[in-house]
C-alpha positions as protocol buffer text, in pm:
chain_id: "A"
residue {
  index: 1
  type: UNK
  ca { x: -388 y: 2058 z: 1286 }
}
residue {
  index: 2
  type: UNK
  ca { x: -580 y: 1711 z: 1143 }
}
residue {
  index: 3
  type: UNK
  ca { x: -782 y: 1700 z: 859 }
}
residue {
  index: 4
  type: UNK
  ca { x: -991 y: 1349 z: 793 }
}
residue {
  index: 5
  type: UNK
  ca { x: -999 y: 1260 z: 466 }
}
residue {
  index: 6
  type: UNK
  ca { x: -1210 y: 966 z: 261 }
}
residue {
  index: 7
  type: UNK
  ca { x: -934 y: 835 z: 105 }
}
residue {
  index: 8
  type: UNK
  ca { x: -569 y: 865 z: 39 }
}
residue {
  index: 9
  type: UNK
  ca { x: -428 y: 1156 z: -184 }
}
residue {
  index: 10
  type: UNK
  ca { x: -313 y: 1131 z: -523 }
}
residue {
  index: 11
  type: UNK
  ca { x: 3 y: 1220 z: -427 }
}
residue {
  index: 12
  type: UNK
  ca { x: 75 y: 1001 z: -128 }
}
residue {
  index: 13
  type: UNK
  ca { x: 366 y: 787 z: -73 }
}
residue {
  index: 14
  type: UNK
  ca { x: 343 y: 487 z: -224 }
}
residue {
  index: 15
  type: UNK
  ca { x: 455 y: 330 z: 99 }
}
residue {
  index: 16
  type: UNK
  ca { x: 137 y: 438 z: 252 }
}
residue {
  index: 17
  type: UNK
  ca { x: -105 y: 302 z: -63 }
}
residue {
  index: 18
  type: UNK
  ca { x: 69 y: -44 z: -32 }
}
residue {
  index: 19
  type: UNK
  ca { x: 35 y: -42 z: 355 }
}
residue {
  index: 20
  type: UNK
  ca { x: -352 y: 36 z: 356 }
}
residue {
  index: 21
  type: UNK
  ca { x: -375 y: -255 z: 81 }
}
residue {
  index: 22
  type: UNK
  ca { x: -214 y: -458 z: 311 }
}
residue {
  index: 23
  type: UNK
  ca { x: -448 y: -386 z: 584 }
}
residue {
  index: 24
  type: UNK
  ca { x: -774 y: -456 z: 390 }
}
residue {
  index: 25
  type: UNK
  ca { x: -599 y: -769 z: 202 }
}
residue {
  index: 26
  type: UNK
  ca { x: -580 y: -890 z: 608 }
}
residue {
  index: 27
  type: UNK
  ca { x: -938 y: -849 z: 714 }
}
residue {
  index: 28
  type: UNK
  ca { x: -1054 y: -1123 z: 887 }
}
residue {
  index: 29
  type: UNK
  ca { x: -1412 y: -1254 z: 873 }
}
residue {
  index: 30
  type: UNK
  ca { x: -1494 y: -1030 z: 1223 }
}
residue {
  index: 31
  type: UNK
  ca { x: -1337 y: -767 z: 975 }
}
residue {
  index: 32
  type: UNK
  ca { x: -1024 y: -720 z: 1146 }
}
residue {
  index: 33
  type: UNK
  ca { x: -671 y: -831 z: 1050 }
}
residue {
  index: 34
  type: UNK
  ca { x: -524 y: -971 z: 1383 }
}
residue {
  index: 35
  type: UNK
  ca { x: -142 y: -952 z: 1466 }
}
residue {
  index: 36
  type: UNK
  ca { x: -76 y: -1293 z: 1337 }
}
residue {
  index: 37
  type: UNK
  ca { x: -111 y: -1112 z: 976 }
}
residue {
  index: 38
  type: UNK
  ca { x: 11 y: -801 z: 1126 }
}
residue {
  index: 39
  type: UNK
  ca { x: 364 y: -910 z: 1279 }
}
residue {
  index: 40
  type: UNK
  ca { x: 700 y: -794 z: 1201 }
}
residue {
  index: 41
  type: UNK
  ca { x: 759 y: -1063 z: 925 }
}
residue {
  index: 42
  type: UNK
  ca { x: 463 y: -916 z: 734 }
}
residue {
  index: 43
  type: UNK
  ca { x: 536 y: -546 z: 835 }
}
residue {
  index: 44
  type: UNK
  ca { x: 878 y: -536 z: 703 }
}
residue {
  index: 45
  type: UNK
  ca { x: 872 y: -284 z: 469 }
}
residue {
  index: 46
  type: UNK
  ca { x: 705 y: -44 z: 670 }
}
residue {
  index: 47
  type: UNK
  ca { x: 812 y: -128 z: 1066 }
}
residue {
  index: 48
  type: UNK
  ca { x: 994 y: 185 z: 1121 }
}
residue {
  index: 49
  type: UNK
  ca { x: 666 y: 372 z: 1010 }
}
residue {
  index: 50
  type: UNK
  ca { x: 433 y: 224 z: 1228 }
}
residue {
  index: 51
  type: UNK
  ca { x: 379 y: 292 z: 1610 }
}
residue {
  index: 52
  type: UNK
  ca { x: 102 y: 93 z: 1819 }
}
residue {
  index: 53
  type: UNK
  ca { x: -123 y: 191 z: 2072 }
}
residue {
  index: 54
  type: UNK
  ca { x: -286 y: -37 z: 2257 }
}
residue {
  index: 55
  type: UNK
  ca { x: -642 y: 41 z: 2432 }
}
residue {
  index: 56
  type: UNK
  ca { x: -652 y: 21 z: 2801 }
}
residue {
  index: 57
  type: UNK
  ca { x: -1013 y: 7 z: 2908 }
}
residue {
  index: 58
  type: UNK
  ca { x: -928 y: 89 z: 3315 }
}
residue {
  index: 59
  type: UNK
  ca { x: -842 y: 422 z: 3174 }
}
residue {
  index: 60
  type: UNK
  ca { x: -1003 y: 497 z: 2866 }
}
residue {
  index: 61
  type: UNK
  ca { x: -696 y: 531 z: 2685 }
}
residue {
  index: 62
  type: UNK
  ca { x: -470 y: 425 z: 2449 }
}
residue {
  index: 63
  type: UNK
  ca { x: -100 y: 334 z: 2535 }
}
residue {
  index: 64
  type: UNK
  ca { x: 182 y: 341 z: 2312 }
}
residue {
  index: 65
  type: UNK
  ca { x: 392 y: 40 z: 2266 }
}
residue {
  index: 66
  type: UNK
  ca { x: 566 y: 55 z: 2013 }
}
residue {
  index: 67
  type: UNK
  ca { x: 693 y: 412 z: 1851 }
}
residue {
  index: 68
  type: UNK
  ca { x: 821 y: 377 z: 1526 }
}
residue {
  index: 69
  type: UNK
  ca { x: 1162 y: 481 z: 1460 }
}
residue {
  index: 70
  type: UNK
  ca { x: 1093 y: 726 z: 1141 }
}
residue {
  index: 71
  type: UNK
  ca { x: 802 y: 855 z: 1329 }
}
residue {
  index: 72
  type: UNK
  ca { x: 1005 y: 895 z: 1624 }
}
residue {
  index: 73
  type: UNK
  ca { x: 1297 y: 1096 z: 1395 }
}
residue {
  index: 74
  type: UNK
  ca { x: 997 y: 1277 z: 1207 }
}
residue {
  index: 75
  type: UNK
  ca { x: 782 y: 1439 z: 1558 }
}
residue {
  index: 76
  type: UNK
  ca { x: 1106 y: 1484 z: 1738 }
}
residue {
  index: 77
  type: UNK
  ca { x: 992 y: 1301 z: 2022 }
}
residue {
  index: 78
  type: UNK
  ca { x: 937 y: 921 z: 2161 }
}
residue {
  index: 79
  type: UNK
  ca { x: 597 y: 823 z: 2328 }
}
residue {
  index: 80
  type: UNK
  ca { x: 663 y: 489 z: 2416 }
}
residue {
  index: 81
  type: UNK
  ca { x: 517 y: 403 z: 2746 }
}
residue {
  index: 82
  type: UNK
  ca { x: 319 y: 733 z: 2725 }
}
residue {
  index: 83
  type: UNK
  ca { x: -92 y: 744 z: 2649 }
}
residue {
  index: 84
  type: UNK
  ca { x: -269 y: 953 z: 2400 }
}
residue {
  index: 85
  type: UNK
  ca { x: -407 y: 1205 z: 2638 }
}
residue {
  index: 86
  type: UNK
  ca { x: -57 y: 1310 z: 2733 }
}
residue {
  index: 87
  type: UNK
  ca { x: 49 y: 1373 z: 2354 }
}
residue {
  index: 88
  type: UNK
  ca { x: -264 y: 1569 z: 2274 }
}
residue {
  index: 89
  type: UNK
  ca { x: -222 y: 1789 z: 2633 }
}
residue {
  index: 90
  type: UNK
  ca { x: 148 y: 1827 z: 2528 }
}
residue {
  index: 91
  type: UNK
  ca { x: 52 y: 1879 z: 2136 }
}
residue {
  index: 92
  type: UNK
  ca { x: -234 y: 2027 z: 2074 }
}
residue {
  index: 93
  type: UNK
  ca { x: -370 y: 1712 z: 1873 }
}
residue {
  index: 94
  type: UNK
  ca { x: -655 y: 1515 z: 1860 }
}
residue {
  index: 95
  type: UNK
  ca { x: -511 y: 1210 z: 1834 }
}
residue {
  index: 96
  type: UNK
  ca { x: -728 y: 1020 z: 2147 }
}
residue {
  index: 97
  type: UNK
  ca { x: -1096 y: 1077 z: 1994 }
}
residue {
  index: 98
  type: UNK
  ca { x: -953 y: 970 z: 1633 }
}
residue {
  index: 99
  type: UNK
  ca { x: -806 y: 622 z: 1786 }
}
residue {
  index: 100
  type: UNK
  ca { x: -1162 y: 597 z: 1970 }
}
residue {
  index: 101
  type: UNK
  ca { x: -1358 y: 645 z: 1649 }
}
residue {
  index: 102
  type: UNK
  ca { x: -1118 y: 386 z: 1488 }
}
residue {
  index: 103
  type: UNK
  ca { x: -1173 y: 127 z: 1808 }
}
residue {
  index: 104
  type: UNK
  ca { x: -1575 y: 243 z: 1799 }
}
residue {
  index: 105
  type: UNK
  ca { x: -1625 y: 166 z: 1428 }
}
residue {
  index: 106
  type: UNK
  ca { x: -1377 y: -66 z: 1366 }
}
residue {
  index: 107
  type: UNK
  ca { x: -1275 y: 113 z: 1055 }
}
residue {
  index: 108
  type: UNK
  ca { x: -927 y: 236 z: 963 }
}
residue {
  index: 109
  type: UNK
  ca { x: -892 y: 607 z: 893 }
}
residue {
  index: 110
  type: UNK
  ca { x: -677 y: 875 z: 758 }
}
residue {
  index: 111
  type: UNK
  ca { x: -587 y: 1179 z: 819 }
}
residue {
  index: 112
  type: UNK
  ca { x: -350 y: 1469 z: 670 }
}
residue {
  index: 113
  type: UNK
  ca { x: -160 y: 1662 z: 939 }
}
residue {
  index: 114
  type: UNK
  ca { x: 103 y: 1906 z: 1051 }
}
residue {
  index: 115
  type: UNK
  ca { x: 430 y: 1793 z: 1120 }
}
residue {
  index: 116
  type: UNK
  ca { x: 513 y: 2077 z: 1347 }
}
residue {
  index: 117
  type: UNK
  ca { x: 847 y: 2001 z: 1453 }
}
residue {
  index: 118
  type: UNK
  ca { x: 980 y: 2004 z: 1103 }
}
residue {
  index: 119
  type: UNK
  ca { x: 924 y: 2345 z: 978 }
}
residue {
  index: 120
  type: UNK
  ca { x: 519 y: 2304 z: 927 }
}
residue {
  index: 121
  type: UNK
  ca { x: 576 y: 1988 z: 680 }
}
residue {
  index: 122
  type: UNK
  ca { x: 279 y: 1770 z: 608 }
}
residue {
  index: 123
  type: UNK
  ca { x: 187 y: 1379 z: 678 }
}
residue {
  index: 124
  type: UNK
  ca { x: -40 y: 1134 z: 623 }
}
residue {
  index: 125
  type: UNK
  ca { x: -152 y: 978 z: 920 }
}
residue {
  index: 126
  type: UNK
  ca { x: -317 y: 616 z: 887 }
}
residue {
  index: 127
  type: UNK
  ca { x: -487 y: 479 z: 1171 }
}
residue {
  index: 128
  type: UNK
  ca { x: -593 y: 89 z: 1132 }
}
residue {
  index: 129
  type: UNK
  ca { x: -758 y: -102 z: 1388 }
}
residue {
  index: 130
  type: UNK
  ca { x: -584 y: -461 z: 1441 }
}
residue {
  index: 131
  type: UNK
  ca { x: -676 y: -735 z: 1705 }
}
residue {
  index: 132
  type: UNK
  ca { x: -414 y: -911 z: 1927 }
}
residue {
  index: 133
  type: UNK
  ca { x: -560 y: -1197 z: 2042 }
}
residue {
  index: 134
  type: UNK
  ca { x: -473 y: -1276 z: 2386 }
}
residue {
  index: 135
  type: UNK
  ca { x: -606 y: -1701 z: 2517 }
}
residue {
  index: 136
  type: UNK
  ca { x: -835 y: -1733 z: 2723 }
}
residue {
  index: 137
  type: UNK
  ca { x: -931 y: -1346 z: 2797 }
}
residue {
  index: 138
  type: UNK
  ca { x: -1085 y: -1122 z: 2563 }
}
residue {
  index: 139
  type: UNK
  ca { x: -895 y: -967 z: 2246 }
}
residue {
  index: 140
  type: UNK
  ca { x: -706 y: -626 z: 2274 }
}
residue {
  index: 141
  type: UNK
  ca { x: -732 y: -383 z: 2052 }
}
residue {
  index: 142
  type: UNK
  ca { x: -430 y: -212 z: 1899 }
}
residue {
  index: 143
  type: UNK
  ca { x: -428 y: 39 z: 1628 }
}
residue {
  index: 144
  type: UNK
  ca { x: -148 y: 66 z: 1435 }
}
residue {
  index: 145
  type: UNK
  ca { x: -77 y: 409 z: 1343 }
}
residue {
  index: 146
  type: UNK
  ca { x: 198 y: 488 z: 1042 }
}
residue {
  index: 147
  type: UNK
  ca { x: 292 y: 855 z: 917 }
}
residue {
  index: 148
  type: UNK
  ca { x: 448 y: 935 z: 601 }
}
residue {
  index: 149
  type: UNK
  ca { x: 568 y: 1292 z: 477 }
}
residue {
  index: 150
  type: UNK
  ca { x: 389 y: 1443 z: 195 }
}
residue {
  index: 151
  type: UNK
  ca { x: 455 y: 1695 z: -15 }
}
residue {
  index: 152
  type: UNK
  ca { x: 175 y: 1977 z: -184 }
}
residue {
  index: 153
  type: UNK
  ca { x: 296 y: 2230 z: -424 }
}
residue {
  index: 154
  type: UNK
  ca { x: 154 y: 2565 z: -225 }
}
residue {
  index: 155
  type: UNK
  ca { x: -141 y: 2635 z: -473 }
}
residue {
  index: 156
  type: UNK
  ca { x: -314 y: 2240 z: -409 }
}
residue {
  index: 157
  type: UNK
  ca { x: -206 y: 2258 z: -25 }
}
residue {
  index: 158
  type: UNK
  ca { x: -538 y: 2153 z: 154 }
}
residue {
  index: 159
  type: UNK
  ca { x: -479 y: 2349 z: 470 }
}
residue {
  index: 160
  type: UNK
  ca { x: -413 y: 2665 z: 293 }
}
């Protein structure tokens, strides 16, 4: 289960406030950051949070490249080398049309969701559009998703 929220919750991890920040802070006059801002010098506080899919346009999809090793530890599963169709076949996500809204408006977004393989515990999900250029052919797209645990005390818990 995914629910889309406007903007982060008061109670997220702080990791996932700064990384957001960091993302807007690296907009680009197109209004994306590219991956010279978004490399693993920049990234290091949050590299094991973040996985990247890259969008294949030959099959509508979105690849994984990277899978983040907390994310990895946290779903109970790695999807590196898979594509987002599989993992919402195999999970009962969404996660395909919410990368294609973030590749179609450009426009990072968020997200609250079930962790299911961890007892029904909650994350946030951030999904943020970044460009990797790529001379003398057209730019790829790549979002970067990250996923942080969150905690709600079970009277504010937005799913209940």
């Amino acid at each position: 289960m995914e629910m889309l929220l406007d903007k982060l919750p008061d109670n997220a991890p702080q990791a996932a406030c700064d990384l957001l920040d960091f993302w807007h802070r690296s907009r680009q006059e197109d209004g994306l950051p590219s991956r010279t801002e978004f490399s693993p010098t920049h990234l290091g506080p949050w590299l094991d949070d973040i996985s990247i899919y890259e969008y294949v346009p030959s099959k509508n999809d979105f690849q994984i490249v990277i899978d983040g090793e907390n994310i990895v530890k946290m779903m109970g599963e790695d999807w590196r080398g898979g594509y987002a169709r599989e993992i919402d076949f195999r999970s009962d996500t969404s996660i395909h049309s919410a990368l294609s809204v973030v590749r179609e408006t450009e426009q990072p977004q968020i997200h609250l969701i079930h962790i299911f393989r961890k007892d029904w515990s909650r994350g946030v999900r951030l999904l943020m559009p970044v460009l990797r250029p790529c001379v003398g052919k057209k730019d790829v797209l790549q979002v970067f998703m990250a996923v942080f645990p969150i905690e709600f005390a079970a009277d504010t818990d937005p799913f209940y």
